[in-house]
Amino acid sequence: SRGLGDVYKRQVLEAGDSAWKLLRQGGPMVWVLLLVSAMATTLFLERLLHYRRIQINTPEFIAGLRANLKNNYNVVELVAICDATPGPVARMTKAAILNRELSREALRELLNDNKRVEVARLEKRLNMLGTIAQIAPLLGLLGTVLGFMRIFRGVMEEGTWVLAKTLAGGVWEGLVCCL
């Protein structure tokens, strides 16, 4: 049993070592791709946590407001319910409650303005994530092109009789960037 554990540890170490070799042999664009991937992952996780944090049980929220309206129509309590509830639905509802004296058209205009603000909050940093999603494949392609340029430079320097070793580095760099 102990021998099997040692074999497993050795395989894990070798896998980590081969991953490190893979990154080193992939050329400079692999590091750029790793950086861009880290940025995308960070943005994705931030947005995911933000959306989870503002997620509410809307039927329960509305039921609480209705119960207050049926029983005593306490505006302070309605605003307190909205303040205690995170997210855009509660903020929009609070704006409607606080401006209930406005005409129907003015209230609609106010809510449309608030809607634009809330949508902007929800879409924050999504443009950056979309840009990274569009640029990352181009960076991989650039790494592939740089690898092939390395191949052709080797062919130019070596002349007609090129050793496979001369070509292998460029092919390897190009392939790693395509992953």
mmCIF file of N, CA, C and O in Angstrom, residues 38-89:
data_model
loop_
_atom_site.group_PDB
_atom_site.id
_atom_site.type_symbol
_atom_site.label_atom_id
_atom_site.label_comp_id
_atom_site.label_asym_id
_atom_site.label_seq_id
_atom_site.Cartn_x
_atom_site.Cartn_y
_atom_site.Cartn_z
ATOM 1 N N ALA A 38 -6.806 34.279 -16.217
ATOM 2 C CA ALA A 38 -6.963 34.620 -14.799
ATOM 3 C C ALA A 38 -7.890 35.823 -14.643
ATOM 4 O O ALA A 38 -8.748 35.848 -13.742
ATOM 5 N N MET A 39 -7.736 36.814 -15.514
ATOM 6 C CA MET A 39 -8.620 37.986 -15.464
ATOM 7 C C MET A 39 -10.068 37.583 -15.734
ATOM 8 O O MET A 39 -10.981 38.025 -15.033
ATOM 9 N N ALA A 40 -10.279 36.750 -16.735
ATOM 10 C CA ALA A 40 -11.635 36.318 -17.083
ATOM 11 C C ALA A 40 -12.255 35.520 -15.943
ATOM 12 O O ALA A 40 -13.433 35.716 -15.612
ATOM 13 N N THR A 41 -11.476 34.655 -15.335
ATOM 14 C CA THR A 41 -11.984 33.861 -14.217
ATOM 15 C C THR A 41 -12.356 34.759 -13.045
ATOM 16 O O THR A 41 -13.410 34.584 -12.417
ATOM 17 N N THR A 42 -11.519 35.740 -12.762
ATOM 18 C CA THR A 42 -11.805 36.673 -11.670
ATOM 19 C C THR A 42 -13.083 37.465 -11.948
ATOM 20 O O THR A 42 -13.943 37.612 -11.060
ATOM 21 N N LEU A 43 -13.229 37.964 -13.156
ATOM 22 C CA LEU A 43 -14.439 38.714 -13.514
ATOM 23 C C LEU A 43 -15.681 37.836 -13.433
ATOM 24 O O LEU A 43 -16.729 38.264 -12.925
ATOM 25 N N PHE A 44 -15.568 36.617 -13.926
ATOM 26 C CA PHE A 44 -16.696 35.694 -13.890
ATOM 27 C C PHE A 44 -17.123 35.413 -12.449
ATOM 28 O O PHE A 44 -18.316 35.468 -12.118
ATOM 29 N N LEU A 45 -16.157 35.116 -11.592
ATOM 30 C CA LEU A 45 -16.487 34.815 -10.196
ATOM 31 C C LEU A 45 -17.076 36.029 -9.476
ATOM 32 O O LEU A 45 -18.007 35.892 -8.678
ATOM 33 N N GLU A 46 -16.547 37.216 -9.764
ATOM 34 C CA GLU A 46 -17.084 38.425 -9.143
ATOM 35 C C GLU A 46 -18.540 38.633 -9.540
ATOM 36 O O GLU A 46 -19.393 38.926 -8.710
ATOM 37 N N ARG A 47 -18.847 38.468 -10.823
ATOM 38 C CA ARG A 47 -20.220 38.638 -11.291
ATOM 39 C C ARG A 47 -21.125 37.549 -10.710
ATOM 40 O O ARG A 47 -22.258 37.817 -10.319
ATOM 41 N N LEU A 48 -20.632 36.328 -10.663
ATOM 42 C CA LEU A 48 -21.419 35.225 -10.113
ATOM 43 C C LEU A 48 -21.776 35.500 -8.651
ATOM 44 O O LEU A 48 -22.936 35.365 -8.246
ATOM 45 N N LEU A 49 -20.796 35.919 -7.871
ATOM 46 C CA LEU A 49 -21.054 36.226 -6.463
ATOM 47 C C LEU A 49 -22.004 37.417 -6.325
ATOM 48 O O LEU A 49 -22.878 37.429 -5.448
ATOM 49 N N HIS A 50 -21.845 38.408 -7.181
ATOM 50 C CA HIS A 50 -22.738 39.566 -7.138
ATOM 51 C C HIS A 50 -24.179 39.148 -7.427
ATOM 52 O O HIS A 50 -25.102 39.552 -6.716
ATOM 53 N N TYR A 51 -24.383 38.346 -8.456
ATOM 54 C CA TYR A 51 -25.732 37.916 -8.812
ATOM 55 C C TYR A 51 -26.341 37.034 -7.727
ATOM 56 O O TYR A 51 -27.532 37.102 -7.459
ATOM 57 N N ARG A 52 -25.531 36.206 -7.115
ATOM 58 C CA ARG A 52 -26.038 35.370 -6.009
ATOM 59 C C ARG A 52 -26.424 36.237 -4.809
ATOM 60 O O ARG A 52 -27.389 35.951 -4.124
ATOM 61 N N ARG A 53 -25.655 37.280 -4.562
ATOM 62 C CA ARG A 53 -25.903 38.144 -3.413
ATOM 63 C C ARG A 53 -27.208 38.934 -3.576
ATOM 64 O O ARG A 53 -27.916 39.176 -2.608
ATOM 65 N N ILE A 54 -27.535 39.343 -4.789
ATOM 66 C CA ILE A 54 -28.738 40.152 -4.992
ATOM 67 C C ILE A 54 -29.960 39.311 -5.332
ATOM 68 O O ILE A 54 -31.052 39.855 -5.512
ATOM 69 N N GLN A 55 -29.807 38.022 -5.392
ATOM 70 C CA GLN A 55 -30.922 37.137 -5.708
ATOM 71 C C GLN A 55 -31.898 37.107 -4.518
ATOM 72 O O GLN A 55 -31.475 36.962 -3.369
ATOM 73 N N ILE A 56 -33.167 37.276 -4.807
ATOM 74 C CA ILE A 56 -34.167 37.267 -3.736
ATOM 75 C C ILE A 56 -35.309 36.337 -4.124
ATOM 76 O O ILE A 56 -35.458 35.948 -5.289
ATOM 77 N N ASN A 57 -36.103 36.029 -3.135
ATOM 78 C CA ASN A 57 -37.336 35.282 -3.369
ATOM 79 C C ASN A 57 -38.422 36.314 -3.661
ATOM 80 O O ASN A 57 -39.047 36.848 -2.745
ATOM 81 N N THR A 58 -38.635 36.593 -4.924
ATOM 82 C CA THR A 58 -39.550 37.656 -5.326
ATOM 83 C C THR A 58 -40.985 37.433 -4.839
ATOM 84 O O THR A 58 -41.598 38.370 -4.316
ATOM 85 N N PRO A 59 -41.546 36.215 -4.961
ATOM 86 C CA PRO A 59 -42.922 36.035 -4.451
ATOM 87 C C PRO A 59 -43.031 36.330 -2.944
ATOM 88 O O PRO A 59 -44.014 36.930 -2.502
ATOM 89 N N GLU A 60 -42.020 35.947 -2.197
ATOM 90 C CA GLU A 60 -42.043 36.217 -0.754
ATOM 91 C C GLU A 60 -41.950 37.720 -0.482
ATOM 92 O O GLU A 60 -42.632 38.249 0.399
ATOM 93 N N PHE A 61 -41.110 38.405 -1.247
ATOM 94 C CA PHE A 61 -40.961 39.853 -1.112
ATOM 95 C C PHE A 61 -42.287 40.549 -1.407
ATOM 96 O O PHE A 61 -42.750 41.405 -0.640
ATOM 97 N N ILE A 62 -42.913 40.184 -2.507
ATOM 98 C CA ILE A 62 -44.196 40.790 -2.898
ATOM 99 C C ILE A 62 -45.270 40.459 -1.866
ATOM 100 O O ILE A 62 -46.097 41.313 -1.517
ATOM 101 N N ALA A 63 -45.257 39.226 -1.350
ATOM 102 C CA ALA A 63 -46.244 38.839 -0.338
ATOM 103 C C ALA A 63 -46.087 39.695 0.920
ATOM 104 O O ALA A 63 -47.095 40.093 1.536
ATOM 105 N N GLY A 64 -44.858 39.989 1.320
ATOM 106 C CA GLY A 64 -44.625 40.842 2.479
ATOM 107 C C GLY A 64 -45.151 42.250 2.255
ATOM 108 O O GLY A 64 -45.750 42.864 3.162
ATOM 109 N N LEU A 65 -44.956 42.757 1.058
ATOM 110 C CA LEU A 65 -45.475 44.098 0.736
ATOM 111 C C LEU A 65 -47.008 44.105 0.726
ATOM 112 O O LEU A 65 -47.636 45.028 1.270
ATOM 113 N N ARG A 66 -47.595 43.077 0.137
ATOM 114 C CA ARG A 66 -49.060 43.003 0.079
ATOM 115 C C ARG A 66 -49.670 42.906 1.476
ATOM 116 O O ARG A 66 -50.696 43.523 1.754
ATOM 117 N N ALA A 67 -49.035 42.099 2.320
ATOM 118 C CA ALA A 67 -49.554 41.951 3.685
ATOM 119 C C ALA A 67 -49.553 43.306 4.396
ATOM 120 O O ALA A 67 -50.509 43.652 5.096
ATOM 121 N N ASN A 68 -48.504 44.065 4.209
ATOM 122 C CA ASN A 68 -48.433 45.390 4.827
ATOM 123 C C ASN A 68 -49.504 46.318 4.258
ATOM 124 O O ASN A 68 -50.134 47.075 4.994
ATOM 125 N N LEU A 69 -49.688 46.255 2.954
ATOM 126 C CA LEU A 69 -50.689 47.120 2.324
ATOM 127 C C LEU A 69 -52.102 46.777 2.782
ATOM 128 O O LEU A 69 -52.935 47.665 2.986
ATOM 129 N N LYS A 70 -52.403 45.494 2.954
ATOM 130 C CA LYS A 70 -53.734 45.073 3.385
ATOM 131 C C LYS A 70 -53.991 45.439 4.840
ATOM 132 O O LYS A 70 -55.087 45.849 5.199
ATOM 133 N N ASN A 71 -52.963 45.283 5.671
ATOM 134 C CA ASN A 71 -53.172 45.470 7.110
ATOM 135 C C ASN A 71 -53.183 46.939 7.529
ATOM 136 O O ASN A 71 -54.128 47.404 8.151
ATOM 137 N N ASN A 72 -52.136 47.663 7.230
ATOM 138 C CA ASN A 72 -52.075 49.010 7.789
ATOM 139 C C ASN A 72 -51.490 50.062 6.856
ATOM 140 O O ASN A 72 -51.441 51.223 7.225
ATOM 141 N N TYR A 73 -50.998 49.704 5.722
ATOM 142 C CA TYR A 73 -50.420 50.644 4.761
ATOM 143 C C TYR A 73 -49.410 51.574 5.435
ATOM 144 O O TYR A 73 -49.494 52.789 5.347
ATOM 145 N N ASN A 74 -48.439 50.970 6.096
ATOM 146 C CA ASN A 74 -47.394 51.710 6.787
ATOM 147 C C ASN A 74 -46.230 51.920 5.824
ATOM 148 O O ASN A 74 -45.494 50.987 5.523
ATOM 149 N N VAL A 75 -46.064 53.134 5.333
ATOM 150 C CA VAL A 75 -45.033 53.441 4.333
ATOM 151 C C VAL A 75 -43.638 53.216 4.895
ATOM 152 O O VAL A 75 -42.756 52.693 4.209
ATOM 153 N N VAL A 76 -43.438 53.569 6.156
ATOM 154 C CA VAL A 76 -42.119 53.383 6.781
ATOM 155 C C VAL A 76 -41.757 51.898 6.802
ATOM 156 O O VAL A 76 -40.620 51.515 6.518
ATOM 157 N N GLU A 77 -42.742 51.061 7.107
ATOM 158 C CA GLU A 77 -42.490 49.618 7.136
ATOM 159 C C GLU A 77 -42.241 49.076 5.718
ATOM 160 O O GLU A 77 -41.386 48.213 5.513
ATOM 161 N N LEU A 78 -42.961 49.591 4.741
ATOM 162 C CA LEU A 78 -42.727 49.173 3.342
ATOM 163 C C LEU A 78 -41.303 49.516 2.908
ATOM 164 O O LEU A 78 -40.624 48.699 2.279
ATOM 165 N N VAL A 79 -40.862 50.722 3.235
ATOM 166 C CA VAL A 79 -39.497 51.142 2.889
ATOM 167 C C VAL A 79 -38.481 50.279 3.638
ATOM 168 O O VAL A 79 -37.449 49.906 3.077
ATOM 169 N N ALA A 80 -38.775 49.934 4.889
ATOM 170 C CA ALA A 80 -37.870 49.076 5.671
ATOM 171 C C ALA A 80 -37.755 47.690 5.035
ATOM 172 O O ALA A 80 -36.668 47.110 4.992
ATOM 173 N N ILE A 81 -38.867 47.165 4.545
ATOM 174 C CA ILE A 81 -38.829 45.863 3.856
ATOM 175 C C ILE A 81 -37.948 45.962 2.618
ATOM 176 O O ILE A 81 -37.130 45.080 2.345
ATOM 177 N N CYS A 82 -38.101 47.035 1.873
ATOM 178 C CA CYS A 82 -37.288 47.231 0.663
ATOM 179 C C CYS A 82 -35.810 47.395 1.013
ATOM 180 O O CYS A 82 -34.938 46.863 0.319
ATOM 181 N N ASP A 83 -35.520 48.143 2.082
ATOM 182 C CA ASP A 83 -34.126 48.335 2.492
ATOM 183 C C ASP A 83 -33.485 47.030 2.962
ATOM 184 O O ASP A 83 -32.292 46.816 2.769
ATOM 185 N N ALA A 84 -34.286 46.175 3.573
ATOM 186 C CA ALA A 84 -33.758 44.909 4.087
ATOM 187 C C ALA A 84 -33.558 43.873 2.981
ATOM 188 O O ALA A 84 -32.885 42.863 3.189
ATOM 189 N N THR A 85 -34.123 44.131 1.823
ATOM 190 C CA THR A 85 -34.043 43.182 0.716
ATOM 191 C C THR A 85 -33.029 43.680 -0.304
ATOM 192 O O THR A 85 -33.143 44.805 -0.785
ATOM 193 N N PRO A 86 -32.026 42.857 -0.647
ATOM 194 C CA PRO A 86 -31.031 43.302 -1.630
ATOM 195 C C PRO A 86 -31.576 43.206 -3.054
ATOM 196 O O PRO A 86 -32.537 42.494 -3.308
ATOM 197 N N GLY A 87 -30.953 43.920 -3.947
ATOM 198 C CA GLY A 87 -31.231 43.730 -5.364
ATOM 199 C C GLY A 87 -32.056 44.810 -6.021
ATOM 200 O O GLY A 87 -32.614 45.696 -5.378
ATOM 201 N N PRO A 88 -32.156 44.711 -7.336
ATOM 202 C CA PRO A 88 -32.813 45.742 -8.131
ATOM 203 C C PRO A 88 -34.325 45.786 -7.942
ATOM 204 O O PRO A 88 -34.920 46.859 -8.001
ATOM 205 N N VAL A 89 -34.955 44.655 -7.709
ATOM 206 C CA VAL A 89 -36.413 44.646 -7.540
ATOM 207 C C VAL A 89 -36.797 45.484 -6.326
ATOM 208 O O VAL A 89 -37.706 46.317 -6.383
#
